[in-house]
Amino acid sequence: MQTEVIRVTGNKENDREAMAKAGRIIRKGGLVAIPTETVYGLAGDALNPVSASKIYRAKGRPSDNPLIVHIAKREALKEIVREIPDAAVLLADRFWPGPLTMIFRKNEKVPYETTGGLETVAVRMPSHPVSLEFIRAAGGFIAAPSANRSGRPSCTTAAHVKEDLDGKIELILDGGPVGIGLESTIIDLTEKTPCLLRPGYIDLKMLREILGEVAVDPAIEVGLSQEVHPKAPGMKYRHYAPKGELTIVKGAPEKVAACINGLTQRDEEAGKRAAVITSTENAGRYHCSIVFPVGSEKDEEEIARNLFSVLRRADEVKADVIYSEAFNDTGIGMAIMNRLGKAAGHKIIETD
Ligand code: TXA
Ligand code: MG
């Protein structure tokens, strides 16, 4: 299959033809990669079981890992869920459209292929103008996992999508680099206490300001052993991982730099290609020949935006080993350290 790439602007008039084409592909059961404000998504018709199985195949993803259903208007929600808890209304008022996914009990309209066999369904209304226009053109209910090959870092540009899915899908809508760079926050509203399943741009403090009590799925705490079973099935897989072996090094900046410099010197002497991921402020501390500054330590949003593309850059330069500083883990930092921790398979060195 030939994968076409069409540049879109988010302007309704300019994009009219591209959207009509994308809509036709989805209605016929095909797949289109689309930009959202978080990461690129691999879109198919959420109500068509055949589309869901095509998504799993294109991504190389296990089919017990459920997909998020994307909608373009609030009224669409009641068409696919059994009940809408009060908490969901409060959260939607505040954060939709936006980077928040909520888990509901599904109704019969949603096929089990889309939910990986679960009785619940994840729903999100994205805020990116291209996503919204596309969802409307494509029938209103779009299943869209992140558009990476299973296990690889999520895609924050159309070029990343092409790297992973060229020849496997009909069309890529190229809307330029995404704004946030990490996948949506996921909150489960099907139990008595709302529970955070995946941290994202909408952080715990923002959720608690609206809902009061919010539990945190024990499996997402950074550095936790792999023994705990996460409630979001996708969070159990090795994920976001570059091909090189990634290790996180924690502690005071001088100690971290001394530790990483020692390790990269040893690795380079052994003929390995080593790379370092660092804040821009600390970049000068490292002697390694490949250093990736990911963003300012004072600007977590910049780090979030660049993290996945830096992990992909480490693959491009064929790094055998990668060392990353640990970053602040509050606010969106919780999401940054969650993804970095998973990418590292939780290999962490404490220098303090
Ligand atoms: O920002 C995002 O959410 C992106 C963009 C494209 O919207 N999508 C995304 O989808 O990250 P994906 O499939 O890569 O991640 C969805 C996560 C998986 O970990 C999956 O297990 C979990 O959501 N999930 C989906 N449905 C669920 C459900 N019913 N119960 C629990 N977890 C669910
Ligand atoms: Mg994903």
XYZ file of C-alpha atoms and ligand atoms in Angstrom:
386
model
C 0.000 0.000 0.000
C 1.199 3.496 -0.877
C 0.970 5.941 2.086
C 0.025 9.441 0.990
C 1.034 12.474 3.064
C -1.094 15.627 2.864
C -0.140 18.845 4.615
C -3.032 20.388 6.569
C -3.263 23.774 8.249
C -6.215 23.580 10.629
C -8.013 26.096 8.424
C -11.371 24.691 7.367
C -11.352 26.183 3.853
C -7.776 25.118 2.992
C -8.243 21.607 4.363
C -11.624 20.868 2.834
C -10.393 18.419 0.168
C -7.962 16.615 2.466
C -10.667 16.161 5.101
C -13.180 14.832 2.587
C -10.596 12.309 1.392
C -9.636 11.290 4.941
C -13.316 10.917 5.846
C -13.940 8.628 2.860
C -11.002 6.394 3.813
C -12.306 5.965 7.395
C -15.896 5.258 6.298
C -14.567 2.507 4.029
C -12.753 0.941 6.980
C -9.252 2.316 6.201
C -6.691 4.056 8.430
C -5.452 7.671 8.579
C -2.793 9.141 10.882
C -3.802 12.521 12.334
C -2.246 15.219 14.495
C -3.780 15.869 17.924
C -2.596 18.323 20.581
C -0.884 15.471 22.494
C 0.723 13.091 19.946
C -0.160 11.827 16.448
C -2.978 9.261 16.425
C -3.645 6.293 14.133
C -7.329 6.716 13.333
C -9.980 4.201 12.289
C -13.764 3.959 12.669
C -14.357 3.179 16.379
C -17.693 1.509 15.662
C -16.341 -0.817 12.967
C -14.719 -3.985 14.396
C -12.725 -4.506 11.189
C -11.077 -1.075 11.539
C -9.994 -1.897 15.089
C -8.283 -5.090 13.971
C -6.528 -3.198 11.170
C -5.208 -0.705 13.739
C -3.766 -3.510 15.880
C -2.131 -5.050 12.822
C -0.618 -1.774 11.522
C 0.833 -0.950 14.961
C 1.912 -4.507 15.731
C -0.040 -4.066 18.949
C -1.526 -6.838 21.112
C -5.311 -6.818 20.611
C -6.080 -6.930 24.359
C -4.867 -3.338 24.574
C -7.951 -1.104 24.231
C -8.237 1.969 22.013
C -9.395 5.470 22.942
C -12.578 6.664 21.198
C -12.272 10.288 20.043
C -15.360 12.484 19.643
C -15.828 16.026 18.343
C -18.861 17.119 20.397
C -20.126 16.518 23.937
C -23.483 15.091 22.776
C -21.673 12.173 21.125
C -20.640 10.811 24.543
C -24.107 9.639 25.571
C -24.418 7.625 22.368
C -21.630 5.218 23.393
C -21.690 4.974 27.218
C -24.131 3.456 29.716
C -24.005 6.344 32.175
C -22.265 9.701 32.568
C -21.159 10.198 36.212
C -21.292 13.725 37.692
C -17.494 13.724 37.877
C -17.336 13.359 34.091
C -19.580 16.369 33.571
C -17.354 18.479 35.830
C -14.188 17.323 34.097
C -15.598 17.767 30.604
C -16.774 21.301 31.476
C -13.233 22.172 32.515
C -10.944 20.114 30.243
C -12.803 19.190 27.025
C -11.880 19.651 24.313
C -8.374 18.830 25.545
C -5.784 16.261 26.641
C -7.998 14.290 29.059
C -9.334 10.757 28.497
C -12.102 9.401 30.735
C -13.100 5.747 31.209
C -16.844 4.924 31.191
C -19.009 1.796 31.039
C -19.575 1.164 27.342
C -22.907 0.435 25.671
C -23.636 -2.104 22.904
C -22.747 0.352 20.136
C -19.034 0.053 20.912
C -17.531 -3.215 19.619
C -15.325 -5.321 21.908
C -12.618 -5.140 19.241
C -12.281 -1.425 20.061
C -12.188 -1.955 23.843
C -9.885 -4.963 23.789
C -12.716 -7.088 25.207
C -13.447 -4.739 28.142
C -16.901 -3.579 29.304
C -15.474 -0.072 29.632
C -14.514 2.474 26.992
C -11.978 5.308 27.034
C -13.270 8.562 25.515
C -11.543 11.834 24.711
C -12.488 15.022 22.862
C -9.230 16.455 21.464
C -8.758 20.208 21.014
C -6.567 20.229 17.870
C -8.575 21.885 15.055
C -7.433 19.224 12.558
C -8.536 16.377 14.877
C -11.962 17.930 15.388
C -12.551 18.629 11.701
C -11.347 15.143 10.804
C -13.588 13.401 13.384
C -16.598 15.271 11.974
C -15.675 14.326 8.403
C -15.169 10.691 9.406
C -18.494 10.012 11.119
C -17.991 11.198 14.700
C -16.440 8.183 16.511
C -12.742 7.627 15.900
C -10.547 5.001 17.554
C -7.017 6.374 17.738
C -4.061 4.945 19.596
C -0.766 6.792 19.348
C 0.537 6.403 15.775
C 3.831 4.677 16.655
C 4.729 1.026 16.057
C 3.954 -0.789 19.298
C 6.742 -0.313 21.868
C 8.371 2.680 20.135
C 8.217 6.288 21.364
C 4.954 8.025 20.361
C 5.053 10.266 17.288
C 5.177 14.030 17.693
C 5.686 14.797 13.972
C 4.327 13.384 10.704
C 7.883 12.301 9.826
C 7.896 10.004 12.903
C 4.627 8.471 11.705
C 6.105 7.847 8.259
C 9.123 6.179 9.875
C 6.868 3.726 11.712
C 3.842 3.171 9.446
C 4.882 3.874 5.845
C 3.143 1.404 3.519
C 0.797 0.203 6.292
C -1.855 2.958 6.223
C -3.615 4.941 3.475
C -2.948 8.527 4.551
C -1.025 10.770 6.952
C -2.413 14.241 7.642
C 0.658 16.357 8.402
C -0.319 19.169 10.753
C 3.250 19.970 11.841
C 4.784 19.174 15.261
C 2.288 18.649 18.111
C 1.970 21.085 21.018
C 2.125 18.914 24.156
C 4.216 15.917 23.141
C 2.973 13.374 25.738
C -0.243 11.340 25.523
C -3.446 12.423 27.284
C -4.083 12.014 30.998
C -6.349 8.993 31.627
C -8.809 8.920 34.537
C -11.069 5.980 35.387
C -14.567 7.041 36.474
C -16.107 3.580 36.716
C -15.180 2.956 40.383
C -16.322 4.778 43.544
C -13.183 6.925 43.667
C -11.868 8.406 40.400
C -8.472 6.926 39.645
C -5.582 8.315 37.589
C -4.376 5.573 35.212
C -1.902 7.560 33.086
C -0.406 10.960 34.004
C -0.353 13.677 31.332
C -0.597 17.410 30.789
C -3.730 17.602 32.987
C -1.973 16.846 36.264
C -3.117 15.417 39.581
C -3.467 18.828 41.206
C -5.753 20.061 38.417
C -7.903 16.910 38.723
C -8.105 17.149 42.518
C -9.111 20.812 42.335
C -12.226 19.712 40.434
C -12.992 16.318 42.001
C -11.486 16.387 45.483
C -10.287 12.838 46.025
C -8.440 11.189 43.112
C -6.623 7.892 43.591
C -3.447 7.029 41.679
C -3.048 3.605 40.062
C -0.103 2.146 42.039
C 1.429 0.887 38.791
C 2.247 4.396 37.555
C 4.421 5.460 40.455
C 7.908 6.046 39.085
C 10.489 3.392 39.797
C 7.926 0.860 40.883
C 8.609 -2.790 40.195
C 6.841 -4.385 37.224
C 4.964 -6.690 39.631
C 1.998 -4.344 40.028
C -0.643 -4.802 37.327
C -1.734 -1.469 35.875
C -5.436 -0.962 35.217
C -4.837 0.595 31.786
C -3.802 -2.565 29.928
C -1.420 -0.612 27.676
C 0.635 0.580 30.632
C 1.909 -2.948 31.310
C 3.907 -3.249 28.090
C 7.498 -2.074 27.602
C 6.907 1.209 25.957
C 8.306 4.383 24.488
C 11.584 2.549 24.302
C 14.541 3.463 22.128
C 16.607 0.561 20.767
C 19.612 1.474 22.935
C 19.674 0.547 26.619
C 18.378 3.519 28.598
C 19.274 4.207 32.246
C 18.038 7.115 34.389
C 20.530 8.683 36.806
C 19.126 10.565 39.826
C 20.664 12.968 42.323
C 22.443 16.333 42.622
C 23.593 17.687 39.213
C 27.365 17.400 39.951
C 26.996 13.830 41.185
C 24.805 12.845 38.233
C 27.300 14.351 35.776
C 30.251 12.605 37.472
C 28.406 9.283 37.413
C 27.295 9.593 33.768
C 30.744 10.811 32.641
C 32.317 7.757 34.274
C 29.831 5.400 32.627
C 30.027 6.919 29.134
C 33.838 6.905 29.262
C 33.782 3.191 30.156
C 31.232 2.468 27.418
C 33.081 4.452 24.754
C 36.346 2.691 25.665
C 34.501 -0.594 25.207
C 33.566 0.510 21.679
C 29.938 1.332 22.460
C 28.164 4.393 21.175
C 26.858 6.324 24.203
C 24.400 9.227 24.381
C 23.256 11.532 27.195
C 19.846 13.174 27.672
C 20.092 16.313 29.786
C 18.476 19.630 30.607
C 19.867 22.505 28.522
C 21.358 23.998 31.705
C 23.445 20.884 32.437
C 24.473 20.036 28.850
C 27.976 21.521 29.336
C 28.752 19.106 32.185
C 29.008 16.030 29.923
C 32.106 14.748 28.095
C 30.223 12.199 25.991
C 30.390 12.833 22.232
C 26.584 12.639 21.817
C 24.587 14.924 24.128
C 20.871 15.674 23.631
C 19.585 18.731 25.508
C 15.835 18.061 25.860
C 14.695 21.393 27.306
C 15.186 23.811 30.158
C 14.839 22.436 33.695
C 12.699 25.528 34.356
C 10.333 24.646 31.494
C 8.811 21.184 31.927
C 6.479 21.756 28.989
C 9.510 22.090 26.719
C 10.937 18.815 28.071
C 7.564 17.089 27.519
C 7.373 18.389 23.959
C 10.873 17.144 23.032
C 11.175 13.899 25.006
C 9.892 11.410 22.413
C 11.769 13.002 19.518
C 15.000 12.888 21.542
C 14.428 9.167 22.222
C 13.995 8.690 18.463
C 17.157 10.742 17.780
C 19.048 8.316 20.028
C 17.954 5.545 17.631
C 18.943 7.592 14.579
C 22.505 7.988 15.860
C 22.452 4.249 16.734
C 23.230 4.764 20.413
C 23.912 1.444 22.174
C 23.562 2.969 25.632
C 21.720 6.105 26.735
C 21.862 7.862 30.105
C 19.261 10.412 31.096
C 19.123 12.815 33.975
C 15.972 12.518 36.095
C 13.683 15.549 35.833
C 11.338 17.220 38.282
C 8.372 14.871 38.814
C 5.602 17.236 39.907
C 2.909 18.670 37.621
C 3.483 17.500 34.053
C 6.833 16.220 35.371
C 4.934 13.187 36.699
C 4.063 12.305 33.089
C 7.631 12.996 31.897
C 9.154 10.706 34.530
C 6.453 8.070 33.960
C 7.290 7.836 30.227
C 11.048 8.048 30.815
C 10.813 5.384 33.542
C 8.931 3.037 31.217
C 11.331 3.721 28.355
C 14.182 2.755 30.704
C 12.377 -0.371 31.883
C 12.729 1.295 35.322
C 16.549 1.062 35.331
C 17.515 3.848 37.721
C 20.832 4.701 39.397
C 20.600 6.792 42.603
C 23.785 8.809 43.169
C 22.780 10.335 46.535
O -3.171 11.474 23.783
C -3.642 10.374 23.558
O -4.382 9.777 24.371
C -3.296 9.702 22.208
C -3.898 10.562 21.103
C -3.749 9.952 19.749
O -5.232 10.858 21.395
N -3.753 8.349 22.186
C -3.151 7.374 22.923
O -3.678 6.104 22.710
O -2.222 7.582 23.652
P -2.910 4.770 23.132
O -3.756 3.681 22.557
O -1.517 4.821 22.710
O -3.033 4.703 24.674
C -4.282 4.418 25.246
C -4.117 3.904 26.651
C -3.569 2.495 26.695
O -2.628 2.414 27.756
C -4.805 1.680 27.003
O -4.518 0.480 27.680
C -5.632 2.632 27.850
O -5.414 3.863 27.236
N -7.071 2.342 27.778
C -7.874 2.429 26.701
N -9.118 2.012 26.989
C -9.116 1.671 28.293
C -10.098 1.166 29.198
N -11.334 0.918 28.815
N -9.722 0.932 30.490
C -8.447 1.183 30.893
N -7.474 1.654 30.084
C -7.798 1.897 28.806
Mg 0.516 4.555 22.798
